[in-house]
mmCIF file of C-alpha atoms in Angstrom:
data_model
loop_
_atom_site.group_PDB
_atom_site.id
_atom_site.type_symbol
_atom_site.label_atom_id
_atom_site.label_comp_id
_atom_site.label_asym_id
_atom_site.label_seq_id
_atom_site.Cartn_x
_atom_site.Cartn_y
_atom_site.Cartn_z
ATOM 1 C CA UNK A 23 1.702 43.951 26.379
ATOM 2 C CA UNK A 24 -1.561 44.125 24.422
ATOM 3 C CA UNK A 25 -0.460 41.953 21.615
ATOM 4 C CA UNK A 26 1.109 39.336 24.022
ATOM 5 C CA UNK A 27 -2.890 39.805 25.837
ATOM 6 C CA UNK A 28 -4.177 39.301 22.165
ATOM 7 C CA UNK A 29 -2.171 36.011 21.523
ATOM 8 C CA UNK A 30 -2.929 34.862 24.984
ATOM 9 C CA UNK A 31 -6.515 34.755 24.099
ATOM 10 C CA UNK A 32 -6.178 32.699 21.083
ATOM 11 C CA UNK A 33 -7.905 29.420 21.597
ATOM 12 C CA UNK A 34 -5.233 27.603 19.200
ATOM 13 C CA UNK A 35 -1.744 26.319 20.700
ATOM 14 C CA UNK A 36 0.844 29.102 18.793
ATOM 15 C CA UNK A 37 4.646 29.398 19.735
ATOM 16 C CA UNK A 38 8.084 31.156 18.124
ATOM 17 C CA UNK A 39 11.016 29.441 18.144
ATOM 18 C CA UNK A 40 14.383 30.140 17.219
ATOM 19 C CA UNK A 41 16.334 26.987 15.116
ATOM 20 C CA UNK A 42 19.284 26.113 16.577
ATOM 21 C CA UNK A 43 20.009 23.661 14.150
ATOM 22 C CA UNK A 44 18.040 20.392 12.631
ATOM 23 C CA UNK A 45 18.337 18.934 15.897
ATOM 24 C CA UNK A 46 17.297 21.646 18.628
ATOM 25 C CA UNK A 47 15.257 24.890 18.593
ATOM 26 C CA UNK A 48 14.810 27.618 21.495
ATOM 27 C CA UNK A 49 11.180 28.585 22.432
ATOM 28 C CA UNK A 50 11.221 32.601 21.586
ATOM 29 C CA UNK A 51 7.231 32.778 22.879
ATOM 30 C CA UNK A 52 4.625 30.736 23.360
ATOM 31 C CA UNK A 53 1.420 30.829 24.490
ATOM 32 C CA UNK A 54 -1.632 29.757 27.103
ATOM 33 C CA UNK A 55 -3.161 27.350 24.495
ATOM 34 C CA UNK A 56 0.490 25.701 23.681
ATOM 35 C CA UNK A 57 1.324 25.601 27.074
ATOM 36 C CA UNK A 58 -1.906 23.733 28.399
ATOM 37 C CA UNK A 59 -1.404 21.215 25.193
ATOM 38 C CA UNK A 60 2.066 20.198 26.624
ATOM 39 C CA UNK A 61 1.491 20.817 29.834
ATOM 40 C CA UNK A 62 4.219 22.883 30.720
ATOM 41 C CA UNK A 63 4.754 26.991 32.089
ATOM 42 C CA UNK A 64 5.310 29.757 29.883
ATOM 43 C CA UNK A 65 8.151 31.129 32.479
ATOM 44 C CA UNK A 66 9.707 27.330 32.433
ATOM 45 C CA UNK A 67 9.916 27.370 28.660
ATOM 46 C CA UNK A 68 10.576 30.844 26.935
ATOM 47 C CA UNK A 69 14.280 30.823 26.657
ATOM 48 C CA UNK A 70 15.029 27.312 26.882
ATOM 49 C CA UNK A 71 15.759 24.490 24.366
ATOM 50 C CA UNK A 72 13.452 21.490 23.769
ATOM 51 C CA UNK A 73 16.460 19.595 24.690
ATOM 52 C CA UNK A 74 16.022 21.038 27.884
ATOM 53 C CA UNK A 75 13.059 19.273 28.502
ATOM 54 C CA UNK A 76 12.702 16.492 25.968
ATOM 55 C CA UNK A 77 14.303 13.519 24.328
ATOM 56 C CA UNK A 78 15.273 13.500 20.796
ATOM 57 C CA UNK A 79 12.408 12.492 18.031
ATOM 58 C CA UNK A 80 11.040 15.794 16.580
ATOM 59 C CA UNK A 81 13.357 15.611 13.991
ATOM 60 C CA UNK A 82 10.493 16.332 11.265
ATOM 61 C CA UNK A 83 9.378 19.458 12.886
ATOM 62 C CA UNK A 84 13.352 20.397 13.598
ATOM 63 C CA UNK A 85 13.970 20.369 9.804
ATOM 64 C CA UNK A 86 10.288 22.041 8.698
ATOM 65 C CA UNK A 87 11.449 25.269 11.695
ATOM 66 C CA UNK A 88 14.861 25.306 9.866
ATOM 67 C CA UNK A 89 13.062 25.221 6.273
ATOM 68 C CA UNK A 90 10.858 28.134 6.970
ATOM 69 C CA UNK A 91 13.335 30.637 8.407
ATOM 70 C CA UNK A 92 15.706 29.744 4.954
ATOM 71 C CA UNK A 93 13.123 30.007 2.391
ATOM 72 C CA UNK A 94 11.080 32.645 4.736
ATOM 73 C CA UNK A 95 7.947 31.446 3.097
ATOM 74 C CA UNK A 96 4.528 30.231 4.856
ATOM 75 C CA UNK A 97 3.668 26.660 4.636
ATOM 76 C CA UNK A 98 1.152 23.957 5.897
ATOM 77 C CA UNK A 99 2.736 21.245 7.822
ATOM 78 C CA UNK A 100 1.472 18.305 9.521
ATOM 79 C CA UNK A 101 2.928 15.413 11.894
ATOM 80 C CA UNK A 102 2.833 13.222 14.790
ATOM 81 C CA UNK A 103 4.357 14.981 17.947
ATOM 82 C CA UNK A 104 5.950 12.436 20.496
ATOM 83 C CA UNK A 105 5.255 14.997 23.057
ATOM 84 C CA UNK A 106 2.101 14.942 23.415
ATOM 85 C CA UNK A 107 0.894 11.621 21.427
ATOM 86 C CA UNK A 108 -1.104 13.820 18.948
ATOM 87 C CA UNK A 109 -0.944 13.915 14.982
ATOM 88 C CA UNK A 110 -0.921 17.567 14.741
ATOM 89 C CA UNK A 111 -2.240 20.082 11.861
ATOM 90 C CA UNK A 112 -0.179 23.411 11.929
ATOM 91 C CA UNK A 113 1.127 26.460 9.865
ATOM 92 C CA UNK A 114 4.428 27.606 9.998
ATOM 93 C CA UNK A 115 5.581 31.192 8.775
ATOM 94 C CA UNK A 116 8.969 32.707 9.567
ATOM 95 C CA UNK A 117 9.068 35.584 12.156
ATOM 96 C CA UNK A 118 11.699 38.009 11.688
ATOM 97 C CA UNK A 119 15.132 36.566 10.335
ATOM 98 C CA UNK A 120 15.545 34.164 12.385
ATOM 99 C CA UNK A 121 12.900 32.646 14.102
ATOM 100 C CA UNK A 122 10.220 30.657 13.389
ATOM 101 C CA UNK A 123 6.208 30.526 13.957
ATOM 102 C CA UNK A 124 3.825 27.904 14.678
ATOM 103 C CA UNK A 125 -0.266 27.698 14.898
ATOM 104 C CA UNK A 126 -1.447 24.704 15.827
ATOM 105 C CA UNK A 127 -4.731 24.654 13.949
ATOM 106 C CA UNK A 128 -6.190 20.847 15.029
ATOM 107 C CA UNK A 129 -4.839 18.264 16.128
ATOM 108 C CA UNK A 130 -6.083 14.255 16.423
ATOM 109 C CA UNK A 131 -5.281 11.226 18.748
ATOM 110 C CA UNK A 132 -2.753 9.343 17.277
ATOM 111 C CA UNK A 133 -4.730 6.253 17.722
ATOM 112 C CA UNK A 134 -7.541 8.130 15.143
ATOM 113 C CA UNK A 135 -4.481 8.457 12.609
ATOM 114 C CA UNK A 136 -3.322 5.101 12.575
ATOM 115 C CA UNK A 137 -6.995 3.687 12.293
ATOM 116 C CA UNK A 138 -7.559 6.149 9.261
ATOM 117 C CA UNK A 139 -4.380 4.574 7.976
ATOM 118 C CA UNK A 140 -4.867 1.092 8.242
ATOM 119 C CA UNK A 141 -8.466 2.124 6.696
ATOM 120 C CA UNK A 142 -6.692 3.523 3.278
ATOM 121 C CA UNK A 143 -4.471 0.302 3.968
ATOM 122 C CA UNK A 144 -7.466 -2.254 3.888
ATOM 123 C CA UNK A 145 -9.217 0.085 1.027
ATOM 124 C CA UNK A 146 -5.849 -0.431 -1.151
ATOM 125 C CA UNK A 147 -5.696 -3.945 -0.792
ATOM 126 C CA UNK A 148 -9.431 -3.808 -1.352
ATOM 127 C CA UNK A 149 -8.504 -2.647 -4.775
ATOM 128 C CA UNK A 150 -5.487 -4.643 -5.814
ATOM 129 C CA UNK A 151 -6.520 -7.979 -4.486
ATOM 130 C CA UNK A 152 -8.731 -10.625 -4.728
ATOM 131 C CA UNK A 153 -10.978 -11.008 -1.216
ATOM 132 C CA UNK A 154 -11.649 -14.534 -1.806
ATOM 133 C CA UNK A 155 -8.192 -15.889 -2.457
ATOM 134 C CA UNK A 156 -6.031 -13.096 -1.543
ATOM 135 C CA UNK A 157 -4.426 -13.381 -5.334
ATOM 136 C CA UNK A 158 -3.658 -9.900 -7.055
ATOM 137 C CA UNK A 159 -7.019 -8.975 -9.269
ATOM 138 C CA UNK A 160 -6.931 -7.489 -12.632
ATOM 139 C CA UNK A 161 -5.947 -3.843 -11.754
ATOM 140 C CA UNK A 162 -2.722 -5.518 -9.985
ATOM 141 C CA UNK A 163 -2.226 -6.947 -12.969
ATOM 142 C CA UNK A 164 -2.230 -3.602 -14.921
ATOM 143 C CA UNK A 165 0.611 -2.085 -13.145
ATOM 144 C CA UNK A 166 2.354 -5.452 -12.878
ATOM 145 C CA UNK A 167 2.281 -4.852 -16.879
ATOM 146 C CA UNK A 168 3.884 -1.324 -16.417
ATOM 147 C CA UNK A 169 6.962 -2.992 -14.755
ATOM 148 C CA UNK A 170 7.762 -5.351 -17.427
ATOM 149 C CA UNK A 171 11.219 -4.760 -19.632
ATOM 150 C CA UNK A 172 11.190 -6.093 -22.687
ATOM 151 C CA UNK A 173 15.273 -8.340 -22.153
ATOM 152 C CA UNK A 174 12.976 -9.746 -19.079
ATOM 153 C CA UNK A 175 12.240 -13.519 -20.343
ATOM 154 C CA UNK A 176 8.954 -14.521 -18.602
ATOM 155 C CA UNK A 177 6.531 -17.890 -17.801
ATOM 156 C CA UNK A 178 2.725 -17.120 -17.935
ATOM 157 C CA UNK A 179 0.281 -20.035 -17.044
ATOM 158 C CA UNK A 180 -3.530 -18.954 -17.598
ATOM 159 C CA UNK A 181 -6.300 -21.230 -16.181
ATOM 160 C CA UNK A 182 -9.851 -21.761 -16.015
ATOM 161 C CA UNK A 183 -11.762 -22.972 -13.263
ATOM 162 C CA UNK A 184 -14.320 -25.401 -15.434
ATOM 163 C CA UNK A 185 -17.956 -24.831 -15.417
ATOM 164 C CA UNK A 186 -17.931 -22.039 -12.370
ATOM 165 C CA UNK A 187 -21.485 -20.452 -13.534
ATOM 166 C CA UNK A 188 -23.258 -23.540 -14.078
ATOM 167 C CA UNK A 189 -21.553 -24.474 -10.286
ATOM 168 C CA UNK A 190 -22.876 -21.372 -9.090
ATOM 169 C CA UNK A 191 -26.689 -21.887 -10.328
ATOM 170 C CA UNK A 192 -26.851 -25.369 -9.521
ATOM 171 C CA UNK A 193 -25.124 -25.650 -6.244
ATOM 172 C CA UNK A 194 -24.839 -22.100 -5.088
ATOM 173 C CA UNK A 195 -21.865 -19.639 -4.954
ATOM 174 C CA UNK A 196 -21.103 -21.242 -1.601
ATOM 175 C CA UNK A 197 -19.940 -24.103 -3.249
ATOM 176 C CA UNK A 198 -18.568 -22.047 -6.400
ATOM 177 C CA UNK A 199 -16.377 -19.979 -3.714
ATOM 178 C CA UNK A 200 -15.246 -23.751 -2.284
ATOM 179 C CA UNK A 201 -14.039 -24.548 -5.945
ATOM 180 C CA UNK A 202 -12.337 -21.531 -6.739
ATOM 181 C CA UNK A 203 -10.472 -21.855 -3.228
ATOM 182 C CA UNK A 204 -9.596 -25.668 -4.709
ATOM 183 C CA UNK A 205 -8.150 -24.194 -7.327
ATOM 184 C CA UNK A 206 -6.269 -21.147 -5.183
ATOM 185 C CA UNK A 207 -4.816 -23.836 -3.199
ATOM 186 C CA UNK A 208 -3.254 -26.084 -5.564
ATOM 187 C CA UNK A 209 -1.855 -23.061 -7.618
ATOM 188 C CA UNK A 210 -0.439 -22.000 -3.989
ATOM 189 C CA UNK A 211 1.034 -25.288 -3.466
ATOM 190 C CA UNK A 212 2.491 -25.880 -7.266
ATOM 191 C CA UNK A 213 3.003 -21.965 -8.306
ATOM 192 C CA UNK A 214 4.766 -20.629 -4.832
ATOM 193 C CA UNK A 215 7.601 -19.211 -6.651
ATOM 194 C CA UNK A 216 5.718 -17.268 -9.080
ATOM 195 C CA UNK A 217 3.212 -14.233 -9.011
ATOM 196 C CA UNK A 218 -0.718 -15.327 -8.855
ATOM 197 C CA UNK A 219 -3.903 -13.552 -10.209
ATOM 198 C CA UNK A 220 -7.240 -13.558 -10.265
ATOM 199 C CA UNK A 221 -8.361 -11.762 -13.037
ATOM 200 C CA UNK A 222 -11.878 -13.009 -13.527
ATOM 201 C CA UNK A 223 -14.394 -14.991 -11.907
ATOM 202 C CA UNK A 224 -12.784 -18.459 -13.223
ATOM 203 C CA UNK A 225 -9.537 -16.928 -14.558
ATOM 204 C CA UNK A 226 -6.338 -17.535 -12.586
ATOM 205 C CA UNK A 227 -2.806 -16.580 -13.588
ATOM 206 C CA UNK A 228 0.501 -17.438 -12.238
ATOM 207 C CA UNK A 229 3.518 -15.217 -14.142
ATOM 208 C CA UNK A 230 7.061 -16.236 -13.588
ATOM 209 C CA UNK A 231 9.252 -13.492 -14.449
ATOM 210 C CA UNK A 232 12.850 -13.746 -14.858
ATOM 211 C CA UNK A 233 11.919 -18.130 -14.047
ATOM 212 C CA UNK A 234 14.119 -20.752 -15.449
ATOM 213 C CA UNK A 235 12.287 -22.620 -18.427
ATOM 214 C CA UNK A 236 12.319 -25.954 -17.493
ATOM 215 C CA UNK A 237 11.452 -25.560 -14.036
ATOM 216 C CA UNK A 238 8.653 -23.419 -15.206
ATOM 217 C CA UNK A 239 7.646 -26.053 -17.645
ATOM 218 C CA UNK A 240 7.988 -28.509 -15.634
ATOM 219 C CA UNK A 241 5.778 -27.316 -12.975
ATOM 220 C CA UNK A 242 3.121 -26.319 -15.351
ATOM 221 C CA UNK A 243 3.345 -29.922 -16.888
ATOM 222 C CA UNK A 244 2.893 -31.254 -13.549
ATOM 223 C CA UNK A 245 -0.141 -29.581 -12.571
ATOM 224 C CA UNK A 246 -2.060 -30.027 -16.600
ATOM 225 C CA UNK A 247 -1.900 -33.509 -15.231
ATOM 226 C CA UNK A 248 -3.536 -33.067 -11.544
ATOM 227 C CA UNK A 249 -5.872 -31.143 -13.421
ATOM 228 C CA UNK A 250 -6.600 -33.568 -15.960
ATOM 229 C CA UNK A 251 -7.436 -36.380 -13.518
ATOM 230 C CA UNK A 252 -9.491 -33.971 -11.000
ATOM 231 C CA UNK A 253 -11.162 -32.515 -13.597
ATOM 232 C CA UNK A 254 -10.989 -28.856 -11.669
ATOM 233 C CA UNK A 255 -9.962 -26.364 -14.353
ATOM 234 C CA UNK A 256 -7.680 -26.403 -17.631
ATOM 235 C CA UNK A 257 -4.550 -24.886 -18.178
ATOM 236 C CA UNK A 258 -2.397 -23.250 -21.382
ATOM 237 C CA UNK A 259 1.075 -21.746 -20.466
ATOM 238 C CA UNK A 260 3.704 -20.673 -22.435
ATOM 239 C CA UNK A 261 7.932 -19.342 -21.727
ATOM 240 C CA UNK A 262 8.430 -16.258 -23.350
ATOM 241 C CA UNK A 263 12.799 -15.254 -23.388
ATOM 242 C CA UNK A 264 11.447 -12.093 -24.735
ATOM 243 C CA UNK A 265 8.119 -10.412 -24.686
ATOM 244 C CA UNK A 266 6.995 -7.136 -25.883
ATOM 245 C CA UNK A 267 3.422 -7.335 -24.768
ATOM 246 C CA UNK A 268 2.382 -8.868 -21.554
ATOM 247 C CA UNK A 269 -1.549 -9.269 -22.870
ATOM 248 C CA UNK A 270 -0.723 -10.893 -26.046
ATOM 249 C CA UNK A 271 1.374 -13.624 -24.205
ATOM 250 C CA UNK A 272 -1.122 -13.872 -22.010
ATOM 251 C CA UNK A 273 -4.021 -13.922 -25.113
ATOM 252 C CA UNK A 274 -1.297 -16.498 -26.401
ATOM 253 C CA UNK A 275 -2.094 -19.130 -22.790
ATOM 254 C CA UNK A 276 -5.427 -18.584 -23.376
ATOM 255 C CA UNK A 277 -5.689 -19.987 -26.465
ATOM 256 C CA UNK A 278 -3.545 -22.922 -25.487
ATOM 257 C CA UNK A 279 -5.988 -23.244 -22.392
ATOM 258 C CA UNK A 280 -9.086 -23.414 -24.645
ATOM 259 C CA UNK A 281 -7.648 -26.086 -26.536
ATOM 260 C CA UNK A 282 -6.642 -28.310 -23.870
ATOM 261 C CA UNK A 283 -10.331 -27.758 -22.784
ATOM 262 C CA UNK A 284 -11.662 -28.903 -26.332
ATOM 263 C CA UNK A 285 -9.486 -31.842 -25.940
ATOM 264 C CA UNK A 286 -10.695 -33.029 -22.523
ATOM 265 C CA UNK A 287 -14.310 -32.264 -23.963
ATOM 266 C CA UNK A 288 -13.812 -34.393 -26.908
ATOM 267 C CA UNK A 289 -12.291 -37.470 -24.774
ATOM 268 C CA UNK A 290 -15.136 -36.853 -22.212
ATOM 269 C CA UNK A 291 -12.474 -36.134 -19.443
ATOM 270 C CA UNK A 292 -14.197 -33.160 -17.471
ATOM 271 C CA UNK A 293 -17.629 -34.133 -16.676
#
């Protein structure tokens, strides 16, 4: 009686239950705190199953009951309870052989749970795209590497968006953002089937992996001439059937971008 007083007293929600299976437990004891969290009587639960009372869709803490009693370890365990709405924070540890316990040590609104996971959400996207155009930035690009088998044949396009900084000093980065945008939307409109990047401040990719050649070609072909006659950036690209190293074939478009910009400097083309 004074040990059922003592756990009575306990401000946190703590109950025993007894695994029936993965799918069902019995309530063995529970408390004043657990019973004002789920708003139910001690006398109406000890001795029942939560099927008793509830629908299906505990399944997590089913399986976590069951783990503890087999291993007969204490863990940390933490879910959302359909219940009661709540993500909750708890520790389990097995009581006896065959039951087990559970302190609910906080809990949160579910609502606070999702908005601190659509935070880390916006926070990774934050950090693997590019704000302005919504292309993948250069740390996308780093793990995009990682994938990369070397039988996978691959198209890289690299271009430059011409004279952004002297844009930006003369005009404004309101109207540099505008022309970087230009350029996000044609590569959008020409480059749908393939993977974009922004990997600089006026350096745009767009990687076609596993692409056919000439359609690859071909599309790049088509937009070196849009570029050429709206004198908005320059372009080198390259199809790779094999390719050990992503940054050399992409050191490799560079280089064929710089001389297409030579060229258009020498014929006076971009002004």
């Amino acid at each position: 009686m004074e040990l059922q007083y003592f756990l009575d007293c306990i401000p946190n929600a703590l109950f025993i239950v007894r695994p029936i299976s993965d799918k069902d437990f019995e309530y063995v004891y529970v408390n004043k705190a657990f019973c004002l969290l789920i708003g139910r009587d001690k006398e109406e639960l000890v001795g029942k199953t939560y099927s008793t009372f509830f629908d299906s869709g505990e399944e997590c803490w089913f399986k976590a009951f069951v783990q503890t009693v087999k291993t007969n370890r204490i863990s940390y365990f933490e879910a959302d309870s359909n219940v009661i709405k709540k993500h909750l924070f708890a520790q389990l540890f097995p009581v006896e052989e065959d039951c087990c316990g559970c302190m609910i040590h906080h809990f949160e609104e579910v609502s606070v749970k999702i908005k601190f996971l659509q935070e880390q959400a916006t926070l990774l996207q934050h950090a693997y795209k590019d704000d302005l155009t919504g292309f993948y930035n250069h740390n996308s690009l780093k793990e995009f590497a990682k994938t990369l088998k070397e039988n996978q044949n691959i198209g890289i396009a690299f271009l430059d968006l011409y004279n952004l900084k002297i844009t930006n000093n003369l005009y404004g980065h309101h109207t540099g953002n505008l022309k970087i945008k230009e350029l996000a939307t044609l590569m959008q409109k020409h480059f749908k089937r393939y993977t974009l990047f922004r990997i600089g401040g006026d350096e745009f990719l767009a990687i076609g992996l596993n692409s056919k050649a000439n359609v690859f070609l071909k599309t790049c072909e088509n937009v070196k001439k849009q570029l050429e006659k709206n004198h908005l950036a320059t372009i080198g690209y390259a199809y790779f059937e094999t390719l050990k190293n992503l940054n050399e074939g992409i050191k490799l478009c560079e280089n064929e971008m710089n001389q297409h910009k030579l060229k258009l400097d020498a014929e006076g083309s971009i002004r």
